CSV table of C-alpha atoms in Angstrom, one decimal:
chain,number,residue,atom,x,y,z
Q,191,UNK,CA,0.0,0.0,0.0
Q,192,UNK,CA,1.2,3.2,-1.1
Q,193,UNK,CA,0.5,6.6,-0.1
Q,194,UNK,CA,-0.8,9.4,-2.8
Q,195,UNK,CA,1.5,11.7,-2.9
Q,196,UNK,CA,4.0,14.7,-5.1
Q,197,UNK,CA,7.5,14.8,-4.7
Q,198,UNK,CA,8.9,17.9,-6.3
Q,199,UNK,CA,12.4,17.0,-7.6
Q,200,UNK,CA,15.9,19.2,-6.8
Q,201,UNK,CA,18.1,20.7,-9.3
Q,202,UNK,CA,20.8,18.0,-7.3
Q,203,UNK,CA,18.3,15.5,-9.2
Q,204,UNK,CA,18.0,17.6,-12.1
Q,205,UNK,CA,22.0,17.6,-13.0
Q,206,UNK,CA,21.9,14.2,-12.1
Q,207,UNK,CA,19.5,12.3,-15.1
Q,208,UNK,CA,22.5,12.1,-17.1
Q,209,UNK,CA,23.1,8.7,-15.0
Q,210,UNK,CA,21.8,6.0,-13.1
Q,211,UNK,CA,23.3,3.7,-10.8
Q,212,UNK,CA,23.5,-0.3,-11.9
Q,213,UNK,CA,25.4,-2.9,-9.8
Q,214,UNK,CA,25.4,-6.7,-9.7
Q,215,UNK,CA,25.1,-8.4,-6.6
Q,216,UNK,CA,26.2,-12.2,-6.5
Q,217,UNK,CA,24.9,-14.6,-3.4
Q,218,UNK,CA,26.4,-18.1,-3.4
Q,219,UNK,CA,23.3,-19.1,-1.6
Q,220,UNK,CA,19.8,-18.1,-3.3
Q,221,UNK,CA,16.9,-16.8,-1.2
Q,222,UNK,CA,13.8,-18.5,-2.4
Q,223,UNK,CA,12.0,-16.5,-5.1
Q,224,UNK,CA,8.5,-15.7,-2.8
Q,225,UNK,CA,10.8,-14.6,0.2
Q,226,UNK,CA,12.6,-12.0,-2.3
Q,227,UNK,CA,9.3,-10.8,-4.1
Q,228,UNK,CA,7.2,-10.2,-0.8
Q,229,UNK,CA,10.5,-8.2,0.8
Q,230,UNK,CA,10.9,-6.3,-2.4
Q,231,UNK,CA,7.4,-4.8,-2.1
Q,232,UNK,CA,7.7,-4.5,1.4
Q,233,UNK,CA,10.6,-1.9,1.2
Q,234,UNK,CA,9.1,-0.4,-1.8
Q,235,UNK,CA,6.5,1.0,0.8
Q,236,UNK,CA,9.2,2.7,2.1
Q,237,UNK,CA,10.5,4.1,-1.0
Q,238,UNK,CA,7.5,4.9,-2.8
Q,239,UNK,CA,9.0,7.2,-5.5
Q,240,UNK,CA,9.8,4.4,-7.2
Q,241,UNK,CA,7.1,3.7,-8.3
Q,242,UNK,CA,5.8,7.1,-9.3
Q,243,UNK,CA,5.8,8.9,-12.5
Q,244,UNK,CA,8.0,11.8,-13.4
Q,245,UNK,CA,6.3,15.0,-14.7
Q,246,UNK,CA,7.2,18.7,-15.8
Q,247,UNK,CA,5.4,21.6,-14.3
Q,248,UNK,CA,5.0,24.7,-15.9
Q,249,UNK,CA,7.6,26.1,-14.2
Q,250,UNK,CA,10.1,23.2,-15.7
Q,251,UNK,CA,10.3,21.7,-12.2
Q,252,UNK,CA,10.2,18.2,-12.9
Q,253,UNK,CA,8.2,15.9,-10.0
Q,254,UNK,CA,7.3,12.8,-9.5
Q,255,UNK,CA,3.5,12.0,-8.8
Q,256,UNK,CA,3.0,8.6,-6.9
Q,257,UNK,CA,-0.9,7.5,-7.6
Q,258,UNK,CA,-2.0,4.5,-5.8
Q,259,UNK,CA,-4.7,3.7,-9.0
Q,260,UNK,CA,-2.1,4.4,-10.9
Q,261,UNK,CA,1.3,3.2,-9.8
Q,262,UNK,CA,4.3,2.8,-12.1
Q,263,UNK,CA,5.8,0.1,-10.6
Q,264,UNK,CA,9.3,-1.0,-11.1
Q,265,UNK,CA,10.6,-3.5,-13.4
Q,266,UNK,CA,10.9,-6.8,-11.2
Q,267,UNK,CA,12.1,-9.9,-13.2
Q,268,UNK,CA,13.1,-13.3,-11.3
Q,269,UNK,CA,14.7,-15.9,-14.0
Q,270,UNK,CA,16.9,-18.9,-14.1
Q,271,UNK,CA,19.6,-20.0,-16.6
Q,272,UNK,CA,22.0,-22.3,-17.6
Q,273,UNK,CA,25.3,-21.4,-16.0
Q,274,UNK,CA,26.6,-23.0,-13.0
Q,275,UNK,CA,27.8,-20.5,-10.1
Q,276,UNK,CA,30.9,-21.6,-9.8
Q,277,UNK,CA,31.3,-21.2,-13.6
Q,278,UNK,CA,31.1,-17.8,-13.1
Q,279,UNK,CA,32.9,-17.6,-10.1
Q,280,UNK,CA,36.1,-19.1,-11.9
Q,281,UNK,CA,35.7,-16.9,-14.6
Q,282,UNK,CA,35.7,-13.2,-11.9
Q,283,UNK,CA,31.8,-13.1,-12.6
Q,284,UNK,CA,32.3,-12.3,-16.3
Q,285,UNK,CA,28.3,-11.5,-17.2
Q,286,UNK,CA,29.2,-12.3,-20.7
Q,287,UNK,CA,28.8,-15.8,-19.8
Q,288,UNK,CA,25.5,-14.8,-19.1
Q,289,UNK,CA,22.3,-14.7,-21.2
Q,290,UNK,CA,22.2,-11.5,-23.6
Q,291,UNK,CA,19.1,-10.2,-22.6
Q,292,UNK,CA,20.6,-10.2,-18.9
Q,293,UNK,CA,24.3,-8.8,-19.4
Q,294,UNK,CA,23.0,-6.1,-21.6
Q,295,UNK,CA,21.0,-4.5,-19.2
Q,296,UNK,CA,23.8,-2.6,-17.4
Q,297,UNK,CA,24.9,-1.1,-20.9
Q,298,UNK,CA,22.4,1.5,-20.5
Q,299,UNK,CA,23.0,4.0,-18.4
Q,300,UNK,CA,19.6,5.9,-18.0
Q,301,UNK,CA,16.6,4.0,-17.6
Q,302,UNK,CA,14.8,4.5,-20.9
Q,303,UNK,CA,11.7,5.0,-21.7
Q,304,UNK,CA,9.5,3.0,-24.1
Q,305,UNK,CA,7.8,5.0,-27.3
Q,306,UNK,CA,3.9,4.8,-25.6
Q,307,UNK,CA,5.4,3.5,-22.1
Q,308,UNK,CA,6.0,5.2,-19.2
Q,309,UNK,CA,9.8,5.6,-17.8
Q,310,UNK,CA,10.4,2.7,-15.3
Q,311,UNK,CA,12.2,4.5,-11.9
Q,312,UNK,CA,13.9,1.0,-11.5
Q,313,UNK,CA,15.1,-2.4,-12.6
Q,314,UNK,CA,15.8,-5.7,-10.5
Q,315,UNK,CA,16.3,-8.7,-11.7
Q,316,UNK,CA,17.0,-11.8,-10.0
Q,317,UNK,CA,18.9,-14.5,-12.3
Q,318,UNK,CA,19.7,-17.6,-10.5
Q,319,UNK,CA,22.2,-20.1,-11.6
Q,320,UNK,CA,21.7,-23.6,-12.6
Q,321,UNK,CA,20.9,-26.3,-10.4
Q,322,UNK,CA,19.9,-23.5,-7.8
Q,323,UNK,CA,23.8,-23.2,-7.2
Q,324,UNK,CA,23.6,-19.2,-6.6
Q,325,UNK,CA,21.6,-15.6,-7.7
Q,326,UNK,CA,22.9,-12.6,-9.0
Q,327,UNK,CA,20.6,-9.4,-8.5
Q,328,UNK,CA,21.0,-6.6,-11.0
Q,329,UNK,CA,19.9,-3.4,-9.6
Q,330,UNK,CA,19.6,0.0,-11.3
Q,331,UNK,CA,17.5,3.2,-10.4
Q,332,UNK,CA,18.3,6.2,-12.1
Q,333,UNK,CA,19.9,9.0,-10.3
Q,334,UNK,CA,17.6,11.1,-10.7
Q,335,UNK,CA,15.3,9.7,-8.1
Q,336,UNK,CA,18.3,8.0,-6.0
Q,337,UNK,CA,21.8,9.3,-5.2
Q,338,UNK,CA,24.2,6.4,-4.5
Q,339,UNK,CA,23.3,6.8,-0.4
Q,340,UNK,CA,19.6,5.9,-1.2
Q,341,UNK,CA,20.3,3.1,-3.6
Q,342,UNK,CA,22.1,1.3,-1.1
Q,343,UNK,CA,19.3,1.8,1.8
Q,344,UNK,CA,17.1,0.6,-0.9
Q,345,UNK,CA,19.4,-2.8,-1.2
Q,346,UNK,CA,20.0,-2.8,2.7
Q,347,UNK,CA,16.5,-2.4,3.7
Q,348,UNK,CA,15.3,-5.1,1.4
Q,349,UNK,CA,18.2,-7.4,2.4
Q,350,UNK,CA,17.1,-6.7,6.4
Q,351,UNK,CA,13.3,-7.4,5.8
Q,352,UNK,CA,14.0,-10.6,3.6
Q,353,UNK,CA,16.5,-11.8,6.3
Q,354,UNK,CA,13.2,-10.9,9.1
Q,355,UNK,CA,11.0,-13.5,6.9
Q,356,UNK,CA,13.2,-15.8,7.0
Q,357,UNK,CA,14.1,-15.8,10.3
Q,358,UNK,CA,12.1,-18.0,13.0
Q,359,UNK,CA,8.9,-16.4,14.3
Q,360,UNK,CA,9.6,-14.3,17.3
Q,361,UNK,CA,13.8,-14.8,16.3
Q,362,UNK,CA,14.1,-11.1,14.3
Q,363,UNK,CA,11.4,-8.1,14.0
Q,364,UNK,CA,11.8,-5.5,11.3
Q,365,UNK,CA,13.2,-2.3,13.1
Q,366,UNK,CA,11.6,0.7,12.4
Q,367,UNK,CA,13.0,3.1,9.8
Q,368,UNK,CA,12.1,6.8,8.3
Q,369,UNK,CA,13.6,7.6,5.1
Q,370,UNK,CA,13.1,11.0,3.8
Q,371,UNK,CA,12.1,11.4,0.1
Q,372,UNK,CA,11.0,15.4,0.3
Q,373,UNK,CA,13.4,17.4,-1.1
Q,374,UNK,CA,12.3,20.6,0.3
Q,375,UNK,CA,14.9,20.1,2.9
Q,376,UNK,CA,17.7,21.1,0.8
Q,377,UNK,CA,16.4,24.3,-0.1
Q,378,UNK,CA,15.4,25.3,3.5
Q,379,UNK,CA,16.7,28.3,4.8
Q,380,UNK,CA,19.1,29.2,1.6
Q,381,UNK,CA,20.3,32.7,1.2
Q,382,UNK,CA,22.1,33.9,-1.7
Q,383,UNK,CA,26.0,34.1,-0.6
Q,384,UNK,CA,27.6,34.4,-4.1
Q,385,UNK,CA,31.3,34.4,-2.1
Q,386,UNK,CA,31.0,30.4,-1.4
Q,387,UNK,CA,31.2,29.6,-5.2
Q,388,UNK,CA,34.6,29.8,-8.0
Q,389,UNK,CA,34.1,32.6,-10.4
Q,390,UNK,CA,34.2,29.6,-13.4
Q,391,UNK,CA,31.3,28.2,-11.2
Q,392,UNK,CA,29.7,30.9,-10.6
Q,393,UNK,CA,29.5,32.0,-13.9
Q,394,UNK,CA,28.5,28.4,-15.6
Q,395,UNK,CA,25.4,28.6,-13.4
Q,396,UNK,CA,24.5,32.3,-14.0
Q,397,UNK,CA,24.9,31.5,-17.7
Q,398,UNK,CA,21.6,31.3,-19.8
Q,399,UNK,CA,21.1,30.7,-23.7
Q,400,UNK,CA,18.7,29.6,-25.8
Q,401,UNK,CA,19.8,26.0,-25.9
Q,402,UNK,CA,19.7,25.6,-22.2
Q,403,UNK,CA,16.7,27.5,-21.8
Q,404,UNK,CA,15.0,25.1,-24.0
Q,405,UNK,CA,16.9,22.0,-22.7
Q,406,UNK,CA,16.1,22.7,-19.1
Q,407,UNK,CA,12.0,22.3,-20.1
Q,408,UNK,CA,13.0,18.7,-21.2
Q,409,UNK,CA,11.8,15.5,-19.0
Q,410,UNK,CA,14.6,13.6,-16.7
Q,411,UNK,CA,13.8,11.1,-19.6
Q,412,UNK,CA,14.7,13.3,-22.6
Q,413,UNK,CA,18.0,14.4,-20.8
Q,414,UNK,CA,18.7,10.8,-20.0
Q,415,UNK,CA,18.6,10.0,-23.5
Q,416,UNK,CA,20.5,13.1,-24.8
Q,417,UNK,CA,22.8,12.6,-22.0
Q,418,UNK,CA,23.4,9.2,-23.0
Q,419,UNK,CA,23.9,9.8,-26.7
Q,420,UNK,CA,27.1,12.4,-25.5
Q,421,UNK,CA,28.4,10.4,-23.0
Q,422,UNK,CA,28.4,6.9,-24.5
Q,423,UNK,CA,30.8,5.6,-27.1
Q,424,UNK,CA,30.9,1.9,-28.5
Q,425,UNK,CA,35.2,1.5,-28.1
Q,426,UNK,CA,35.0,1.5,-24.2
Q,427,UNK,CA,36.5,-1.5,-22.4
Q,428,UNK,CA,35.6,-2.3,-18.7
Q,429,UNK,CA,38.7,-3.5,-16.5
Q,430,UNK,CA,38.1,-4.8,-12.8
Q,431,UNK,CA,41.3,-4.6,-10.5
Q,432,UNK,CA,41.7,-5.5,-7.2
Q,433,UNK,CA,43.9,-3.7,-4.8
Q,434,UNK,CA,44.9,-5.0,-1.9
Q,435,UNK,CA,45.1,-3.6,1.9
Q,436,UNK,CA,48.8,-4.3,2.0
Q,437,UNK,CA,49.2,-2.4,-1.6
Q,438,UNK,CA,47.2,1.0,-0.7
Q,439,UNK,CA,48.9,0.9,2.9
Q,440,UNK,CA,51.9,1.1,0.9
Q,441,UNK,CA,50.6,3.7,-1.2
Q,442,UNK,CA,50.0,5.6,1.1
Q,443,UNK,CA,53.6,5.5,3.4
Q,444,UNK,CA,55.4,6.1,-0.1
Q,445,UNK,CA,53.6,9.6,-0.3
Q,446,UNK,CA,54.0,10.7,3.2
Q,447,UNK,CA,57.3,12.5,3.1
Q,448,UNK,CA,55.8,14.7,0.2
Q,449,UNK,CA,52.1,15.8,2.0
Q,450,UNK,CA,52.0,19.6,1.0
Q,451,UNK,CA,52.0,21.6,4.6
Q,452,UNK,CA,48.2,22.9,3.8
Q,453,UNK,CA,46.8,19.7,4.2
Q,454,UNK,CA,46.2,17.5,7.1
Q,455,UNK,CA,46.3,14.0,6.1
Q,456,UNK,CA,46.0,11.7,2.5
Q,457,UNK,CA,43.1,8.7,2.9
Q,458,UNK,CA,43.6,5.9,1.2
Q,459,UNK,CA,41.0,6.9,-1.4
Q,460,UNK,CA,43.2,9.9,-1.8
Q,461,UNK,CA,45.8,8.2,-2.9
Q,462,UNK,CA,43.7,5.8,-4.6
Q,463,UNK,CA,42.0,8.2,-6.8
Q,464,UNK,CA,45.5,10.1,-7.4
Q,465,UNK,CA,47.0,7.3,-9.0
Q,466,UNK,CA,43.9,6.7,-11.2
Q,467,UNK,CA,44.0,10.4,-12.5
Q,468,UNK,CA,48.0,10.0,-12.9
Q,469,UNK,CA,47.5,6.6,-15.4
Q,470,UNK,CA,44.2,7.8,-17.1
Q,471,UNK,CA,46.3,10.9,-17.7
Q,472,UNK,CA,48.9,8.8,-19.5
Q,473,UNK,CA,46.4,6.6,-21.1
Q,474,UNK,CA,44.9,9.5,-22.8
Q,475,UNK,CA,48.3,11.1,-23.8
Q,476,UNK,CA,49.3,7.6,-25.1
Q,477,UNK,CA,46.2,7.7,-27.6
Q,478,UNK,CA,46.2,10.5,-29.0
Q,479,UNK,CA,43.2,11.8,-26.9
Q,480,UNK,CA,44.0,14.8,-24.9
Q,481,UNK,CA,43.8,18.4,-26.0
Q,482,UNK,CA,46.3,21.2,-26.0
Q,483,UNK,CA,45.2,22.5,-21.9
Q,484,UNK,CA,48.4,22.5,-19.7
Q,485,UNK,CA,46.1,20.5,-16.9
Q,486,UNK,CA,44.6,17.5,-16.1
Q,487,UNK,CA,40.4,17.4,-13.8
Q,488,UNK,CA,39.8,14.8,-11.2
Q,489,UNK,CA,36.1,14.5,-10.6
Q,490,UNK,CA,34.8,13.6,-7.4
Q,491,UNK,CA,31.7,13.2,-6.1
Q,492,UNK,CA,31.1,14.3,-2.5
Q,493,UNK,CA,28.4,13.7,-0.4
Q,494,UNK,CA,26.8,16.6,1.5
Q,495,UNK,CA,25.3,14.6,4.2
Q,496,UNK,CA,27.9,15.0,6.8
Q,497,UNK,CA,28.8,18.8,5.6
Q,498,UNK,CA,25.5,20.0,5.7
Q,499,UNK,CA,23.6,20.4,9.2
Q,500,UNK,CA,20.1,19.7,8.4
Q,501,UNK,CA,21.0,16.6,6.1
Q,502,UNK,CA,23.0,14.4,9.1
Q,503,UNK,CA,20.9,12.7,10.5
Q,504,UNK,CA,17.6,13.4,8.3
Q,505,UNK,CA,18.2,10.1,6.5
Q,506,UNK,CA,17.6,11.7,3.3
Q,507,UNK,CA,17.3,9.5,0.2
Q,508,UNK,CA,17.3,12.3,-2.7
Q,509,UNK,CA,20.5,13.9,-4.5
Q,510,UNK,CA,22.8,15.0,-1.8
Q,511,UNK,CA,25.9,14.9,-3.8
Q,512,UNK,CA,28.2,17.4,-5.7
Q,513,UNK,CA,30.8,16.7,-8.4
Q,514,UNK,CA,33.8,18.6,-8.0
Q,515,UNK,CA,37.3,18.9,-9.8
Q,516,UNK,CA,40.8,18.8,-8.7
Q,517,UNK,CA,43.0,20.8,-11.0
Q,518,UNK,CA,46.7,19.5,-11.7
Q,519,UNK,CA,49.2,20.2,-13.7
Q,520,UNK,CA,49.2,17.9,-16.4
Q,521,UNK,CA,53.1,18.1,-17.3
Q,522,UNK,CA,54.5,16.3,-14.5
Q,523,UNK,CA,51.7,13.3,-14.5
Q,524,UNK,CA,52.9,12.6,-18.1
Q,525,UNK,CA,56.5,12.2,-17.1
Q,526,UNK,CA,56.3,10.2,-13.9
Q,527,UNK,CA,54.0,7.8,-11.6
Q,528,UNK,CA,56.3,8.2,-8.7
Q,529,UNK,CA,55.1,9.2,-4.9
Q,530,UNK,CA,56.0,13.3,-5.2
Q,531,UNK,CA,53.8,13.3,-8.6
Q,532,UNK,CA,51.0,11.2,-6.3
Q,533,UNK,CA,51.2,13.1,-3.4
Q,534,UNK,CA,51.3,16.3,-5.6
Q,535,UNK,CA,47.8,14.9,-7.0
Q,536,UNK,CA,46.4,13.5,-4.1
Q,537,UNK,CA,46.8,16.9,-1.9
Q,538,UNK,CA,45.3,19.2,-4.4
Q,539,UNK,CA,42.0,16.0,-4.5
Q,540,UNK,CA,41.9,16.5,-0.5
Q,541,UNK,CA,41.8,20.9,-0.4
Q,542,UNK,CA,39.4,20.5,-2.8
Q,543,UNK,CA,37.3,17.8,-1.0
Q,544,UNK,CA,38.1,19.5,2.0
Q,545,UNK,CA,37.0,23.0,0.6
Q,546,UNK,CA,33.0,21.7,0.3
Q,547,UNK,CA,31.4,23.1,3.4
Q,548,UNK,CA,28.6,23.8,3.9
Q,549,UNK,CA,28.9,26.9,3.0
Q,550,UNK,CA,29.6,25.9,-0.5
Q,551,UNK,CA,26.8,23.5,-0.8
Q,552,UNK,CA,23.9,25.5,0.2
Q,553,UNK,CA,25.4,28.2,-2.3
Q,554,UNK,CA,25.6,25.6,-5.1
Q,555,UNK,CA,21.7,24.4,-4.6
Q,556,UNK,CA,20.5,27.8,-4.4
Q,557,UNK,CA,22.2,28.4,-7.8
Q,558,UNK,CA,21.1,25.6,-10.1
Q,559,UNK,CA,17.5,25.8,-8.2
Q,560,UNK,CA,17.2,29.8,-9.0
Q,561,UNK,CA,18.5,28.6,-12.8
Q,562,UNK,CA,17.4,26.0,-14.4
Q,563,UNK,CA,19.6,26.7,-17.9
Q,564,UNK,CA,22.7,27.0,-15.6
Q,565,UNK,CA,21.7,23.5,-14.1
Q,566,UNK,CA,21.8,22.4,-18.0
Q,567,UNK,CA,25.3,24.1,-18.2
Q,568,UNK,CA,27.1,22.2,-15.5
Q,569,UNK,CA,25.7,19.0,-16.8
Q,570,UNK,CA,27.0,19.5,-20.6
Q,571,UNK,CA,30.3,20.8,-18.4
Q,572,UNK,CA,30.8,17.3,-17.4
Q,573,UNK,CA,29.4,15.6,-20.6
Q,574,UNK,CA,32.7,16.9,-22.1
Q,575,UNK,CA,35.0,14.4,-22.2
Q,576,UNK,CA,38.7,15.9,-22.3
Q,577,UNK,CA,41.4,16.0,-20.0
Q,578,UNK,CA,39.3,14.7,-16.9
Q,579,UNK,CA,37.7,11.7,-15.6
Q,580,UNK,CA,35.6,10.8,-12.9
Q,581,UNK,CA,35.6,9.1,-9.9
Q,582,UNK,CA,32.5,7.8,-7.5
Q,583,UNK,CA,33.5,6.2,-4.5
Q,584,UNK,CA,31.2,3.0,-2.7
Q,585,UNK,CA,33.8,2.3,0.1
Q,586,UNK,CA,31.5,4.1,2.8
Q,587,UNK,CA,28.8,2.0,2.0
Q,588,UNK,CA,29.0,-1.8,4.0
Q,589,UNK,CA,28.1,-3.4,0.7
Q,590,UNK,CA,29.0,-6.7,1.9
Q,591,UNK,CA,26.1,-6.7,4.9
Q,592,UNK,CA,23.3,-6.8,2.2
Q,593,UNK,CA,22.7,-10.5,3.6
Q,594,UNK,CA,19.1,-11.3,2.5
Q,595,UNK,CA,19.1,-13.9,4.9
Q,596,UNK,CA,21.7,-16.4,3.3
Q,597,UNK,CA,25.3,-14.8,3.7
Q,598,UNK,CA,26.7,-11.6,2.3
Q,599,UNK,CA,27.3,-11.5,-1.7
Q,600,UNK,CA,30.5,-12.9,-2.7
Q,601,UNK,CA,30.7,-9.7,-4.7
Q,602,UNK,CA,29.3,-6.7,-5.3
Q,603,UNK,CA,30.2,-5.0,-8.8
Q,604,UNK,CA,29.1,-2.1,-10.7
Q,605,UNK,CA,28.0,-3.0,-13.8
Q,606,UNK,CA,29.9,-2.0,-17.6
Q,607,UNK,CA,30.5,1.5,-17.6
Q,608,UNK,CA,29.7,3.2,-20.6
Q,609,UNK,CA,31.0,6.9,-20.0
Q,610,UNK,CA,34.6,7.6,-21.1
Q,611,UNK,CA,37.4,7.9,-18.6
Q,612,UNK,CA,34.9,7.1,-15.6
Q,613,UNK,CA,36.4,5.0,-12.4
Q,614,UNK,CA,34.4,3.1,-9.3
Q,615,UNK,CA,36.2,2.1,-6.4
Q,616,UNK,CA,34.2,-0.4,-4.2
Q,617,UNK,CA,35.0,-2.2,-1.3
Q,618,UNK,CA,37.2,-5.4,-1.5
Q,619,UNK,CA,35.3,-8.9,-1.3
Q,620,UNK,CA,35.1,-10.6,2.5
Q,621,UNK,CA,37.9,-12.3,3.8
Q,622,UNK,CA,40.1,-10.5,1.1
Q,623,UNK,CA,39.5,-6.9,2.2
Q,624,UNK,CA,41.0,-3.7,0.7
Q,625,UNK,CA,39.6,-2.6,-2.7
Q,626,UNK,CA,37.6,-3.3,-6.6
Q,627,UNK,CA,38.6,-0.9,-8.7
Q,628,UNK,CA,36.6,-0.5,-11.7
């Protein structure tokens, strides 16, 4: 049962229908298909924007209307094939070895919409192996109704109420849990304070022309699909890596005796992300592919959950998240991978991380809400594929306590990437620890 209700989306969601997030989960032990499908609708009580329908006001605010006579549930598909587990689990959970119609699925990265068919918010599917010897559940919601912390209480909370049904009667009761879907809360109290912001920012947002004017009254749809066309290209290859505790520990003592004075400390992730920027760098330079600017972007995206008052403990499941660039100087990551070029890399990545307040983030949401063609400006900003690439982080997330009531997932991967020069870094399987680099 569903409550009737409008949720008016953010420009945070607005900037963010370029993408949506897909990841495999892989369980060596299957949960019974009725256990799966009753907890699924369970938790979609709880997150009831997905299954709504996303319109555009007059005002080109788009929102999603959730009609209980009405609803536009979420794609929900439980199959079987004919590949063992363990097949796939010698092979690194390859999902070509998988049926087409199933490994495809994650090479789109909006959910689409059907000519005469609403836009799904969502897609699960459950594929189980043969002879019942393990399940895979591929999971993708487009970012513009989930940000990567609501996707993964999505996946939690159905894990926890699956693992309740399961248990014995009495053994485990659901604990009670209020996730926030209104998105008024990021707009609350926001003053203009055109200080907080970089001049280039600054004046990207205040920016308005006649093609973002008229792109900004398109549907989180349309700009999925436009997005899509400029981001993806057919040459990408997908590498997995895994990186182990030992190896970023190391990482990280090689670059101490070069930390800059104006910054505190390097994280792994730091470090992490530096030496992914050096080597995409150098990639790019090796093919031909990067053009005549002196530096080199590292994206990030930052969650403003712990940086912003209001949002720490709301337990708020919309956009909270701002994609910000580290600028380097491009000629020294050409010529060397060594720890002074990391360090150098991975210090200007923490000021800048360190440099979102909340301050800056109140500033930044009062901008792209006030201007909806400077929202469209940012986003074609990072549809530019140049000397940059860009990182998202799932480390934070405990991944590998999504136990549905059979064990955690042997792995948890996202899915092909089909943006150029993008990078994941997830947590590292149990028992191994450290990191999956994608």
């Amino acid at each position: 049962t569903l409550k009737p209700q409008t949720i008016r989306l953010d420009a945070y969601d607005d900037i963010s229908s370029m993408s949506s997030i897909p990841l495999y989960l892989w369980y060596e032990t299957p949960i019974e298909p009725g256990i799966l499908a009753v907890s699924f609708y369970k938790t979609l009580e709880e997150f009831p924007i997905l299954a709504g329908r996303i319109k555009t006001g007059n005002d080109s605010r788009n929102f999603v209307v959730i009609d209980k006579d009405n609803l536009n549930l979420p794609d929900y598909t439980d199959s079987s094939c004919d590949v063992h587990f363990q097949t796939l689990k010698d092979a690194d959970f390859d999902v070509r070895l998988l049926p087409v119609d199933y490994s495809s699925a994650c090479k789109t990265p909006v959910a689409p919409g059907v000519i005469g068919r609403c836009m799904k918010l969502a897609e699960f599917h459950v594929l189980r192996m043969k002879d019942n010897s393990g399940m895979c559940i591929f999971a993708s919601v487009p970012h513009t109704i989930l940000d990567g912390t609501g996707y993964y209480s999505f996946m939690r909370r159905w894990a926890e109420i699956s693992k309740c049904i399961l248990a014995a009667p009495g053994q485990l009761e659901v604990p009670v849990r209020d996730y926030r879907h209104d998105r008024s809360i990021l707009e609350t109290g926001v003053e203009r304070d055109s200080d907080a912001l970089e001049p280039e920012v600054c004046e990207i947002l205040n920016t308005s022309t006649a093609v973002s004017r008229w792109v900004s009254w398109f549907s989180p749809e349309l700009h999925g699909r436009i997005f899509k066309y400029l981001l993806s290209s057919p040459g990408i290859c997908n590498y997995y890596y895994q990186l182990s505790n030992a190896a970023s520990e190391h990482l990280v003592k090689l670059v101490q005796p070069f930390i800059e004075p104006t910054v505190s400390h390097l994280s792994a992730n730091d470090v992490i992300t530096a030496l992914a920027a050096v080597l995409f760098a150098q990639a790019l330079h090796k093919a031909g592919r990067l053009s005549g600017e002196a530096v080199f972007l590292a994206n990030v995206m930052i969650d403003m959950r712990p940086r912003v008052k209001r949002l720490t403990n709301a337990n708020y499941m919309g956009n909270a998240v701002i994609i910000n660039g580290a600028t380097n100087a491009l000629d020294p990551m050409l010529k060397d991978c060594g720890p002074q070029v990391l360090a150098a890399v991975a210090c200007n990545i923490r000021r800048m991380v360190d440099g979102i307040d909340e301050r800056y983030c109140n500033q930044m949401g009062y901008m792209l809400n006030k201007n909806p063609s400077g929202c469209v400006n940012l986003a074609m900003q990072l549809t530019k594929a140049g000397n940059e690439f860009m990182c998202t982080n799932h480390t934070r997330f405990g991944w590998y306590d999504t136990d549905f009531g059979s064990g955690s997932p042997a792995l948890v991967r996202p899915a092909f990437l089909t943006a150029e020069n993008d990078f994941a870094i997830m947590p590292g399987r149990p028992g191994q620890g450290g990191y999956e680099l994608a």
